[in-house]
Coordinates of N, CA and C in Angstrom, one line a residue:
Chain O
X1 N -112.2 -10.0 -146.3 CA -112.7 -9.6 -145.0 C -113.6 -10.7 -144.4
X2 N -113.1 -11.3 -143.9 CA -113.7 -12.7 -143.4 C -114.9 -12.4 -142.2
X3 N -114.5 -11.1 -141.5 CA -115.9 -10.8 -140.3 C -115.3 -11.8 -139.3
X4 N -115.7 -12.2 -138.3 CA -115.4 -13.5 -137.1 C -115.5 -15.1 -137.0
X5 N -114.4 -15.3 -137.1 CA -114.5 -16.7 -137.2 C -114.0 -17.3 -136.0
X6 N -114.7 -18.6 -135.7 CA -114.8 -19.6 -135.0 C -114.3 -20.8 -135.1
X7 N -113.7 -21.4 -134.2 CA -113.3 -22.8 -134.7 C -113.1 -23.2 -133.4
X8 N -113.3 -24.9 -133.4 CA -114.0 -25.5 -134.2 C -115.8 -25.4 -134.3
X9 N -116.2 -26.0 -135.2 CA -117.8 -25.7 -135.0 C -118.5 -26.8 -134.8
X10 N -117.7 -27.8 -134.2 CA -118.6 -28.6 -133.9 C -117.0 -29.8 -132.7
X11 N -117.8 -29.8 -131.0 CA -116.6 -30.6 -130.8 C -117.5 -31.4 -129.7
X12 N -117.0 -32.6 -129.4 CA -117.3 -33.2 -127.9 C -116.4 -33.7 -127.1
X13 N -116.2 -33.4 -125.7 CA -115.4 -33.8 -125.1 C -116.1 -34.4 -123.8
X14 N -115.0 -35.0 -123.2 CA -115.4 -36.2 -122.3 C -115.7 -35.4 -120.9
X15 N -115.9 -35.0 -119.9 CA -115.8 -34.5 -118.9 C -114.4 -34.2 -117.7
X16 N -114.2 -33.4 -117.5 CA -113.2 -33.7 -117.1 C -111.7 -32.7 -118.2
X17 N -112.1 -33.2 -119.4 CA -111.2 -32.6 -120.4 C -111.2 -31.2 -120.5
X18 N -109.9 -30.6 -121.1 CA -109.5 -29.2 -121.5 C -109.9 -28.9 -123.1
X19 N -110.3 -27.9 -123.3 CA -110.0 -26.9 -124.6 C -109.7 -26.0 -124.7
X20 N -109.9 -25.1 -125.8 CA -109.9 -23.7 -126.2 C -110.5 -23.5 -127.2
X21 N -112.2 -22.7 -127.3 CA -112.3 -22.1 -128.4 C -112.0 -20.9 -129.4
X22 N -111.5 -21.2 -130.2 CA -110.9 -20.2 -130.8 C -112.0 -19.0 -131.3
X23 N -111.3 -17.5 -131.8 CA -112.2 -16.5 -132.1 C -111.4 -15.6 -132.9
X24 N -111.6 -15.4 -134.1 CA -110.8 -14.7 -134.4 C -111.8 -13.0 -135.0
X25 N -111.1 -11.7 -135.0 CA -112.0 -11.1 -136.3 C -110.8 -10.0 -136.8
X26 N -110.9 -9.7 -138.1 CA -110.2 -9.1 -138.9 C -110.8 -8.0 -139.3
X27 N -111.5 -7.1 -138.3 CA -112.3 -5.8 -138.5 C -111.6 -4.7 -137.6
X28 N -111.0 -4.8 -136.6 CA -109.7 -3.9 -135.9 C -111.0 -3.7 -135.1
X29 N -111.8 -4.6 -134.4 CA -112.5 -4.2 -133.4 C -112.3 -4.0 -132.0
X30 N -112.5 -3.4 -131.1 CA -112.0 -3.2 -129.9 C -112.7 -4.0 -128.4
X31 N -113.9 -4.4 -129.0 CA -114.7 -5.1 -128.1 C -115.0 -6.5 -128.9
X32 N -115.0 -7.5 -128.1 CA -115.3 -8.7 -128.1 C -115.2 -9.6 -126.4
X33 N -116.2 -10.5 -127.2 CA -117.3 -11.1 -126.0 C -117.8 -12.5 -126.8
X34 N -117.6 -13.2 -125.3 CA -118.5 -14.7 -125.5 C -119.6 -14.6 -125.1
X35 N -120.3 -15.6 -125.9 CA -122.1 -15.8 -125.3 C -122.4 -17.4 -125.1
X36 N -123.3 -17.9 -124.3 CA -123.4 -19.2 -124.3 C -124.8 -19.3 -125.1
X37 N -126.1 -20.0 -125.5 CA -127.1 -20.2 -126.3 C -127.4 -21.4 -125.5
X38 N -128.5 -21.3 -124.8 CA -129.1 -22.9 -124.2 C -130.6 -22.3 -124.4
X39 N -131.4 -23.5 -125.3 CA -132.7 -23.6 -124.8 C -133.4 -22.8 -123.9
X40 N -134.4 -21.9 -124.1 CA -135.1 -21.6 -123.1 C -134.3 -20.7 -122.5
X41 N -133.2 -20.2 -122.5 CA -131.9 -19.3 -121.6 C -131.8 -18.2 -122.4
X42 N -131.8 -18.6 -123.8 CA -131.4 -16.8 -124.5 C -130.0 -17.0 -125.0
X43 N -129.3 -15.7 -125.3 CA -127.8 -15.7 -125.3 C -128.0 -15.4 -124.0
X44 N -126.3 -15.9 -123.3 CA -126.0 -15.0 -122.0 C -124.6 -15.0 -121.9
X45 N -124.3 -13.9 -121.6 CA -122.6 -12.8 -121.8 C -122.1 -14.0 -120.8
X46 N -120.6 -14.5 -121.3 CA -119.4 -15.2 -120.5 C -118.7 -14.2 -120.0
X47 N -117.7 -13.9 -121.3 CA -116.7 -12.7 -120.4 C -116.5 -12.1 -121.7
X48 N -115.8 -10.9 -121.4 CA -115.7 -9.4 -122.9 C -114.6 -8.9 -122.8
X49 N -114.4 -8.7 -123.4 CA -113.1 -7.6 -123.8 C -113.4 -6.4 -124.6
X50 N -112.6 -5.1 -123.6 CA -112.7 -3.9 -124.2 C -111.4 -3.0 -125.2
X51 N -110.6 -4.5 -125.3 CA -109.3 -4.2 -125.8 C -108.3 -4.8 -125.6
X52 N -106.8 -4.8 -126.3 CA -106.0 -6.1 -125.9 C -105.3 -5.7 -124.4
X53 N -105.3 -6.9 -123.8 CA -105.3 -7.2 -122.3 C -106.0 -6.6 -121.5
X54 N -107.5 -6.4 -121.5 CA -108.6 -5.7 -120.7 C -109.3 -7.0 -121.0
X55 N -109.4 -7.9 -120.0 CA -111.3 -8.5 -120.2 C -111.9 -8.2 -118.7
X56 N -113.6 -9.0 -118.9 CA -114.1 -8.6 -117.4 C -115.3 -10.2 -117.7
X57 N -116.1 -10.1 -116.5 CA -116.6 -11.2 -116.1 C -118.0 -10.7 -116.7
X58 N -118.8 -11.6 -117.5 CA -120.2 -11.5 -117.7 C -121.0 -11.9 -117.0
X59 N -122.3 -12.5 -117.6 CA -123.5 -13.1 -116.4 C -122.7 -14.6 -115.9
X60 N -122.2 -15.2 -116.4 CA -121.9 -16.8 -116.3 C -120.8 -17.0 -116.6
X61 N -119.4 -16.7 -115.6 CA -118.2 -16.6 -116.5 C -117.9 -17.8 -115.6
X62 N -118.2 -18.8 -114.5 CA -117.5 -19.4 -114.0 C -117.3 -20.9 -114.7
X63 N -116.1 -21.7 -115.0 CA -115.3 -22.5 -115.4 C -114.9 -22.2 -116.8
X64 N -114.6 -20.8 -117.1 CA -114.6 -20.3 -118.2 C -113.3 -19.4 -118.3
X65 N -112.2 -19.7 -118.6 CA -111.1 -18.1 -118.6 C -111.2 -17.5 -120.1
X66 N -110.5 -16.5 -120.0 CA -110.1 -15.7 -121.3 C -109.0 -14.7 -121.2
X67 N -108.2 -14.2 -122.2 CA -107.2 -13.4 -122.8 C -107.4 -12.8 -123.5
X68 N -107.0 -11.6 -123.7 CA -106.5 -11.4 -124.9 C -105.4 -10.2 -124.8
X69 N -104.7 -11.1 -125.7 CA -103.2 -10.9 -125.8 C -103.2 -10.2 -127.3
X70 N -103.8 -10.0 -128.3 CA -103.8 -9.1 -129.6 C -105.5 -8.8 -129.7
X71 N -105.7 -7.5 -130.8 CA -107.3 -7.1 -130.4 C -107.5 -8.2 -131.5
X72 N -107.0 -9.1 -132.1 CA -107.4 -9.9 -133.1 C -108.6 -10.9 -132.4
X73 N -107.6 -12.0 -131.7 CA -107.9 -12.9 -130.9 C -108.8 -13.1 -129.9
X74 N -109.0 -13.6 -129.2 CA -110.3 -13.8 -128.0 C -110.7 -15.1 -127.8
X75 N -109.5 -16.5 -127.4 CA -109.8 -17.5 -127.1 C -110.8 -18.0 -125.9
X76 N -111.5 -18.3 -126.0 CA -112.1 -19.1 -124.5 C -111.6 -20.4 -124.3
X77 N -111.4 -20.4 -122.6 CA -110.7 -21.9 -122.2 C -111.6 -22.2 -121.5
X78 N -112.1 -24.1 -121.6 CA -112.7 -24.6 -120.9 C -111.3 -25.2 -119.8
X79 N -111.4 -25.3 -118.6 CA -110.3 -25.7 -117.8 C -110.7 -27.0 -117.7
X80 N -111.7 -27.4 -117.3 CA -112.3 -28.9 -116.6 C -113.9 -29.1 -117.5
X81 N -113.8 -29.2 -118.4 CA -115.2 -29.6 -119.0 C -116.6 -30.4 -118.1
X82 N -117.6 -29.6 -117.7 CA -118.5 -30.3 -117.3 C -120.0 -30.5 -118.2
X83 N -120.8 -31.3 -117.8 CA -121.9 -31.6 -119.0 C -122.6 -30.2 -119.0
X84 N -122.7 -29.4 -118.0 CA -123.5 -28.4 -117.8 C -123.1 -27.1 -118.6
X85 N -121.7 -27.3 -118.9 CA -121.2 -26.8 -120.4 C -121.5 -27.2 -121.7
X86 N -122.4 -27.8 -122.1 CA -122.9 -28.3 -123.5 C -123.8 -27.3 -123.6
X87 N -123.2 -26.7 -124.9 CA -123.9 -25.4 -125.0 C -123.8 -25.2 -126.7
X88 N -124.0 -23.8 -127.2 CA -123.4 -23.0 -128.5 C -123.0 -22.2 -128.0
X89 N -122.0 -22.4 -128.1 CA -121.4 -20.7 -128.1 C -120.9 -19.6 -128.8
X90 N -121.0 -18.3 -129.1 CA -121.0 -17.4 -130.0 C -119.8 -16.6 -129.4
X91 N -118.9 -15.6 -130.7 CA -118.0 -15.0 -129.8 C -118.6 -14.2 -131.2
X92 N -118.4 -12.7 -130.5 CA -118.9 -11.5 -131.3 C -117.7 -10.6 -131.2
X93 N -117.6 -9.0 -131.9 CA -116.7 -8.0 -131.8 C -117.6 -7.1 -132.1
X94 N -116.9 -5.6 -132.1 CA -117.8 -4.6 -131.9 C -116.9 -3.5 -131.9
X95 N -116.8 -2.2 -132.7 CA -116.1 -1.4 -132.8 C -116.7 -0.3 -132.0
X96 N -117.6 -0.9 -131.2 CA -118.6 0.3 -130.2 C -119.8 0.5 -130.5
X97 N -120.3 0.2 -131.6 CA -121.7 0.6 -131.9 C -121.7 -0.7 -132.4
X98 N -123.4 -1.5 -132.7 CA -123.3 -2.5 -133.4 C -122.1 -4.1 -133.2
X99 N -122.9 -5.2 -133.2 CA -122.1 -6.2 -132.7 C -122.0 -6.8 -134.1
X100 N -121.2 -7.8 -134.5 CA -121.2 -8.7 -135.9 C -120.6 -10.4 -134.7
X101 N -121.7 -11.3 -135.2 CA -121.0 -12.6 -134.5 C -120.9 -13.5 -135.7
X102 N -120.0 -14.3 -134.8 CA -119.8 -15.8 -135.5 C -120.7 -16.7 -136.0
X103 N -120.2 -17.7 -136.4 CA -121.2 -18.7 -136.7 C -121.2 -19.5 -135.9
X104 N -120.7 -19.8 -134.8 CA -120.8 -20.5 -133.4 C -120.1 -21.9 -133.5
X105 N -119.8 -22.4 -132.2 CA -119.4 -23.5 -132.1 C -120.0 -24.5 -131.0
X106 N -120.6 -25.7 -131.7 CA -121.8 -26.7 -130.6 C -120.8 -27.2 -129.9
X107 N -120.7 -27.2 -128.6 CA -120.0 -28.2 -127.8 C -121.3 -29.2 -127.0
X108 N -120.3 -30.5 -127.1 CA -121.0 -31.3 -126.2 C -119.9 -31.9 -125.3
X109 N -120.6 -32.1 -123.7 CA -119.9 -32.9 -123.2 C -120.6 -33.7 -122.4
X110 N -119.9 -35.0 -122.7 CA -120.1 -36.2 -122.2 C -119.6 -36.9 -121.1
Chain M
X1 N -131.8 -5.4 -112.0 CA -131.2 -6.2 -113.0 C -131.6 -5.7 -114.5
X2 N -130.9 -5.7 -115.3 CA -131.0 -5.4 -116.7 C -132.0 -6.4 -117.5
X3 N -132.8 -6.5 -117.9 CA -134.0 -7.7 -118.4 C -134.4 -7.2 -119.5
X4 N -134.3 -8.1 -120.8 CA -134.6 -7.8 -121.7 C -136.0 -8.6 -121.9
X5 N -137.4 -8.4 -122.6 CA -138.6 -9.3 -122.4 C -139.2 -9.4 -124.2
X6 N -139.4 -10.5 -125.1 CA -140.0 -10.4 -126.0 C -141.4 -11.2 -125.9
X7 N -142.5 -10.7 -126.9 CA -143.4 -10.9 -127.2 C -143.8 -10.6 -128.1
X8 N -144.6 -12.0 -129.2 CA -144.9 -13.0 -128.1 C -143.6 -13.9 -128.7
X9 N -143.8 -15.2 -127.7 CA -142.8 -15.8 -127.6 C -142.3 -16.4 -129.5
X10 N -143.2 -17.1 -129.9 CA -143.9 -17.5 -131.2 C -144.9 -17.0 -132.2
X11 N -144.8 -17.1 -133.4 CA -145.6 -16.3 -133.9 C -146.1 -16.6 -135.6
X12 N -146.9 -17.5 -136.0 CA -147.1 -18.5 -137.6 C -148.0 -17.3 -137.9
X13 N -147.7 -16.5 -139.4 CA -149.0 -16.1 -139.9 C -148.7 -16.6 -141.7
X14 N -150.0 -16.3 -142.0 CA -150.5 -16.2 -143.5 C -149.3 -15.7 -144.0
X15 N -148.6 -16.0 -145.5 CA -147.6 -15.4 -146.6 C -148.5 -13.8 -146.7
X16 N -147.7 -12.6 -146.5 CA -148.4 -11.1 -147.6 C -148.7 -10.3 -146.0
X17 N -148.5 -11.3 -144.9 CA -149.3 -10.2 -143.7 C -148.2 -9.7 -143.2
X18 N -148.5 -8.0 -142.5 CA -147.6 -7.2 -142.3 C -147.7 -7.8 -140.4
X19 N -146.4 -7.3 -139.8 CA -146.3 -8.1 -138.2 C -145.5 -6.8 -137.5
X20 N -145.7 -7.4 -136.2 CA -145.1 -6.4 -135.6 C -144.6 -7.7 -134.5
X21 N -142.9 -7.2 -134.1 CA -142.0 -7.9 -132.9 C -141.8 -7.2 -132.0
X22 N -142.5 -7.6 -130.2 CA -141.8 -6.4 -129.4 C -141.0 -6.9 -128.9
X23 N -140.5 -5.6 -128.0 CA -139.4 -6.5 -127.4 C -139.3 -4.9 -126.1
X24 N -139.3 -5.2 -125.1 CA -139.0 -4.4 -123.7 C -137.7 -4.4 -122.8
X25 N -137.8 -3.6 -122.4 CA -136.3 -3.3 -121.5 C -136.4 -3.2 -119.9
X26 N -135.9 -2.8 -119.1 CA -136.2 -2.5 -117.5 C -135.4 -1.4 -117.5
X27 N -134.1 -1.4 -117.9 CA -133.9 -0.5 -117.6 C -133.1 0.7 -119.1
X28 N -133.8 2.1 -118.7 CA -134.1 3.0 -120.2 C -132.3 3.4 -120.3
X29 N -131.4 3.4 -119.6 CA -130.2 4.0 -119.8 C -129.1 3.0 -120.8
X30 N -129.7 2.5 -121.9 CA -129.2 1.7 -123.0 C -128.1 2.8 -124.0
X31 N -127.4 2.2 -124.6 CA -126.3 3.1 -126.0 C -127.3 3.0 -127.2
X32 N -127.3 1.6 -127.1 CA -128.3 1.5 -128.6 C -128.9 -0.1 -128.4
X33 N -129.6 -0.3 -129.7 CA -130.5 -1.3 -129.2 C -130.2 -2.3 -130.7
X34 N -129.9 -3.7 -131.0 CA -130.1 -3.9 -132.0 C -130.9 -5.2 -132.2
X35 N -131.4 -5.6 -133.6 CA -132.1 -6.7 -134.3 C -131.5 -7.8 -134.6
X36 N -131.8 -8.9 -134.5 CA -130.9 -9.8 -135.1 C -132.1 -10.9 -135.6
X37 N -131.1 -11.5 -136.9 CA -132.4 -13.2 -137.3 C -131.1 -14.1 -136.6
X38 N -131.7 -15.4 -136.6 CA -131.2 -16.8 -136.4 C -132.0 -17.4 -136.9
X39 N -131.4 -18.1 -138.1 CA -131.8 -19.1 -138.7 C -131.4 -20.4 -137.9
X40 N -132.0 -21.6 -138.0 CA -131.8 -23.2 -136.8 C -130.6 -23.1 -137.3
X41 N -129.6 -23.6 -136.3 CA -128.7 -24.1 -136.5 C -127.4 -23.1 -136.8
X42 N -127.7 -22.0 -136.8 CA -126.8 -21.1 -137.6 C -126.5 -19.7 -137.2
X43 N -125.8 -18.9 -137.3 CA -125.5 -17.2 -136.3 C -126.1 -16.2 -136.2
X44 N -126.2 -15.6 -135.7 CA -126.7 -14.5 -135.7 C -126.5 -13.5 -136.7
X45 N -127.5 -12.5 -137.6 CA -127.2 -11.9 -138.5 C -127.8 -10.4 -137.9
X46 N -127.6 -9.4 -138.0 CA -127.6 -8.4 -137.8 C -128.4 -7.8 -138.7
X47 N -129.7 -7.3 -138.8 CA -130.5 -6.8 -139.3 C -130.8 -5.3 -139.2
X48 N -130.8 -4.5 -137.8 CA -131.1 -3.0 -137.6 C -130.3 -2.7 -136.1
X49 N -129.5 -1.6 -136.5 CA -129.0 -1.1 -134.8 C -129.6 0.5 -134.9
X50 N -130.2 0.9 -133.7 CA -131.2 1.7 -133.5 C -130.2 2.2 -132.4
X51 N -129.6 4.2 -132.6 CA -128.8 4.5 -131.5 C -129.4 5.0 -130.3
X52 N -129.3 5.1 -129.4 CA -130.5 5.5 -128.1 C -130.7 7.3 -128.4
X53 N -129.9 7.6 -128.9 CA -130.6 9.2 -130.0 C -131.9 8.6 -131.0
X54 N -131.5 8.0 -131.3 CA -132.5 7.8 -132.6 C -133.7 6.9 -132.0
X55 N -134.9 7.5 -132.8 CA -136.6 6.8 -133.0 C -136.8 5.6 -133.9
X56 N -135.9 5.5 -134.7 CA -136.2 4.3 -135.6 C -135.2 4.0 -137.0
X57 N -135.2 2.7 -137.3 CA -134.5 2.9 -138.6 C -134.9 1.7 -139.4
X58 N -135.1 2.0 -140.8 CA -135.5 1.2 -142.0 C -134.5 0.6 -143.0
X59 N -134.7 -0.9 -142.9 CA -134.0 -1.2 -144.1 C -135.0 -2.4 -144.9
X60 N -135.2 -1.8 -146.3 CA -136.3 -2.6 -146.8 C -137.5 -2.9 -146.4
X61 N -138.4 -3.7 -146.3 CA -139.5 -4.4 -145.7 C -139.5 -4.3 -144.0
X62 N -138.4 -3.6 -143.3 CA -138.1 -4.0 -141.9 C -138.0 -2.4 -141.6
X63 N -138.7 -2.5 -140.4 CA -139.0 -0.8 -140.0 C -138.9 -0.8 -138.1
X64 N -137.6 -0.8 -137.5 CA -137.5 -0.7 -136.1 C -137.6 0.5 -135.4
X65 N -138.6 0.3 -134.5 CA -138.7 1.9 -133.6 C -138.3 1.4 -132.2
X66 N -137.7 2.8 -131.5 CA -137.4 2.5 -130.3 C -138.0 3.7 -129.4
X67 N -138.4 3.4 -128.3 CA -139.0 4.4 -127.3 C -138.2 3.9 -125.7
X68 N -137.1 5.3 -125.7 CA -136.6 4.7 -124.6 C -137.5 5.0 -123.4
X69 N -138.3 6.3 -123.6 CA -138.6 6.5 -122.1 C -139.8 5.3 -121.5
X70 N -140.1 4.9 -122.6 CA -141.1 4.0 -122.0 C -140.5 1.9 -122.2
X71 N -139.3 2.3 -122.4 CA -138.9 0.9 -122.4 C -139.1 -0.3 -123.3
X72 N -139.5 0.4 -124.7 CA -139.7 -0.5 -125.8 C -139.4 -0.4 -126.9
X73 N -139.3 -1.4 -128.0 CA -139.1 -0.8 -129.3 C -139.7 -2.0 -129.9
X74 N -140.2 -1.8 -131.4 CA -140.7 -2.9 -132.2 C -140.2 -3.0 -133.4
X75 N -140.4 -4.0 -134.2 CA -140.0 -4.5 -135.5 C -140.5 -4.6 -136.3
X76 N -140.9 -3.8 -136.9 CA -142.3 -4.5 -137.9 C -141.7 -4.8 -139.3
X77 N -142.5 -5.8 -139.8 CA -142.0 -6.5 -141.0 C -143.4 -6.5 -142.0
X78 N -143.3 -5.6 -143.0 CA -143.9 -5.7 -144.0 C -144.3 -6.5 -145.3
X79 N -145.3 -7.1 -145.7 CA -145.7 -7.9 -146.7 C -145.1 -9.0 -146.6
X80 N -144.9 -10.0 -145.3 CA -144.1 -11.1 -144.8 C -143.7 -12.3 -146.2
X81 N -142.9 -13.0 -145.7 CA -142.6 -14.4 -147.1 C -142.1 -15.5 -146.1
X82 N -142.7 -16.4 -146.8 CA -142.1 -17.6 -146.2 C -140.3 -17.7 -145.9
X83 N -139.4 -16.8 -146.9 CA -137.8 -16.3 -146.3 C -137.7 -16.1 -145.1
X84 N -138.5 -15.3 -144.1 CA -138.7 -14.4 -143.2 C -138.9 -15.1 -141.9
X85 N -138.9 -16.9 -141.9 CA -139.6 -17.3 -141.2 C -137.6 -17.7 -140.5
X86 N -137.7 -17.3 -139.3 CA -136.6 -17.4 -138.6 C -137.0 -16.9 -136.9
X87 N -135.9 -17.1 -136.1 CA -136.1 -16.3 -134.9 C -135.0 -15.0 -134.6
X88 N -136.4 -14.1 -134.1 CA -135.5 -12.5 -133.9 C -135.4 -12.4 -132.9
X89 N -134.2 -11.7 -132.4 CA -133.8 -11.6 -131.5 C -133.4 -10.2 -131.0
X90 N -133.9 -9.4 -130.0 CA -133.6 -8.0 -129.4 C -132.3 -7.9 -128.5
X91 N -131.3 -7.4 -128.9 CA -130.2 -6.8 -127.8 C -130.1 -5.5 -127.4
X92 N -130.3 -5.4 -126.1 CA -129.8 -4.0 -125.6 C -128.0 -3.9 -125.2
X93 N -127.6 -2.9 -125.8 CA -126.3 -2.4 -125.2 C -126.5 -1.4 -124.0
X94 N -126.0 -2.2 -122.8 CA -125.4 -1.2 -122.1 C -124.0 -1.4 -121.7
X95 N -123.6 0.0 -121.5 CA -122.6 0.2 -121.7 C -121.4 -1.1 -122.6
X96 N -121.1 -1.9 -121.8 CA -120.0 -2.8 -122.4 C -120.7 -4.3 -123.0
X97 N -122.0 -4.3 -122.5 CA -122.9 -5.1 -122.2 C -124.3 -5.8 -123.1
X98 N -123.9 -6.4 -124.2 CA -125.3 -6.5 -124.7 C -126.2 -7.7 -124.2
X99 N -127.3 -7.6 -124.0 CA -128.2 -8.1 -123.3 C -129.3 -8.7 -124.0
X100 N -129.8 -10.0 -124.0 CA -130.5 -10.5 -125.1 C -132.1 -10.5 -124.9
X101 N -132.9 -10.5 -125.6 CA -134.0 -11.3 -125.0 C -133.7 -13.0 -125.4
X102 N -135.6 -13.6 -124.7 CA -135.2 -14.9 -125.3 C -135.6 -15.2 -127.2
X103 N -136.4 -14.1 -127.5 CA -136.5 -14.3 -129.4 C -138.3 -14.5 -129.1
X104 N -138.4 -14.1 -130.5 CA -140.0 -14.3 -131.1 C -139.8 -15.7 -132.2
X105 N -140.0 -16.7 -132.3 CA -140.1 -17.7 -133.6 C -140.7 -17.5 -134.5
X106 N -140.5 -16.9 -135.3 CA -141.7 -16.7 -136.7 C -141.7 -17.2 -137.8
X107 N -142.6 -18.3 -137.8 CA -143.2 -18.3 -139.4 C -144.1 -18.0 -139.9
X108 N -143.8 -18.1 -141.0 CA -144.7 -17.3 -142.3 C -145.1 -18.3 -143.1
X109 N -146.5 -18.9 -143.2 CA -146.8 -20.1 -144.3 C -147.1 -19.5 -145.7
X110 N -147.0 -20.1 -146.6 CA -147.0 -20.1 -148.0 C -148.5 -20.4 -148.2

């Protein structure tokens, strides 16, 4: 039972550039959600899912999409990387009560 | 708006002293409320989820209470250790929605 994993956990990209962070969890949970972590900001909700193909927009979802296509998965795509994206970001799950997150992944962009 | 508030922001005491973490809400129509550490560099760990039925719950040295009608709950940590020294963090669930504060910093000197 691995709980939520993350990958990669450490990336930088140039501005301008594409990714996708990955999220996986192996607990059959029905909710999951991204967070961003900046200094002085707190966590703050991107976007969540209430199940496979249900997501919705959080506090700060903009240059940010998501899917989910199995209740496993829960990728985030950066479309156009900006520096104002250099963050940690956390993706959690949640069978309704109680959250379990990841170990995060540092993005930088340059 | 939903606002989660801790205090205080930071917090160094003596090894053996007992503490208390608050943390406030705005608004009282939460599911449940939970605890988390963050250690630098590293994820969130889930320490207490407190359901908006319930007054409090204990595990070990760690004793969380919650008071919805007045918009707070606390953490108290008993007979502190230099282990202990991390930052906690307060989420409220609402509905789909967990909501963070920004964390209390605590260490505990030896």
């Amino acid at each position: 039972n691995a709980g939520v994993t993350q990958t990669p956990k450490f990336q930088v990209l140039k501005t301008g550039q594409s990714m996708t962070l990955q999220c996986a969890q192996d607990m059959n949970h029905e909710y999951m959600s991204w967070y961003r972590q900046d200094p002085g900001m707190g966590l703050r909700l991107i976007h969540y899912s209430v199940g496979a193909g249900i997501t919705d927009q959080g506090e700060v979802p903009n240059g940010y999409n998501v899917s989910r296509s199995t209740t496993e998965d829960f990728p985030l795509r950066l479309l156009s990387a900006a520096p104002s994206q250099t963050s940690v970001y956390f993706c959690a799950s949640s069978p309704g009560y109680g959250y379990t997150f990841g170990s995060g992944t540092r993005l930088t962009v340059v | 708006k939903q606002e989660v508030t801790q205090i205080p922001a930071a917090l160094s005491v003596p090894e053996g002293e007992n503490l208390v973490l608050n943390c406030s809400f705005t608004d009282s129509a939460i599911y449940n409320l939970q605890w988390f550490r963050q250690d630098p560099g590293k994820g969130l760990t889930s320490l207490l989820l407190i359901q908006s039925s319930q007054r409090e719950q204990t595990s070990g040295r760690l004793n969380a209470s919650l008071d919805k009608s007045s918009g707070r709950s606390t953490l108290y940590i008993a007979a502190s250790q230099p282990g202990d020294s991390a930052t906690y963090l307060c989420a409220v669930l609402y509905g789909n929605k967990l909501v963070f504060g920004a964390g209390t910093i605590l260490r505990v000197k030896s």
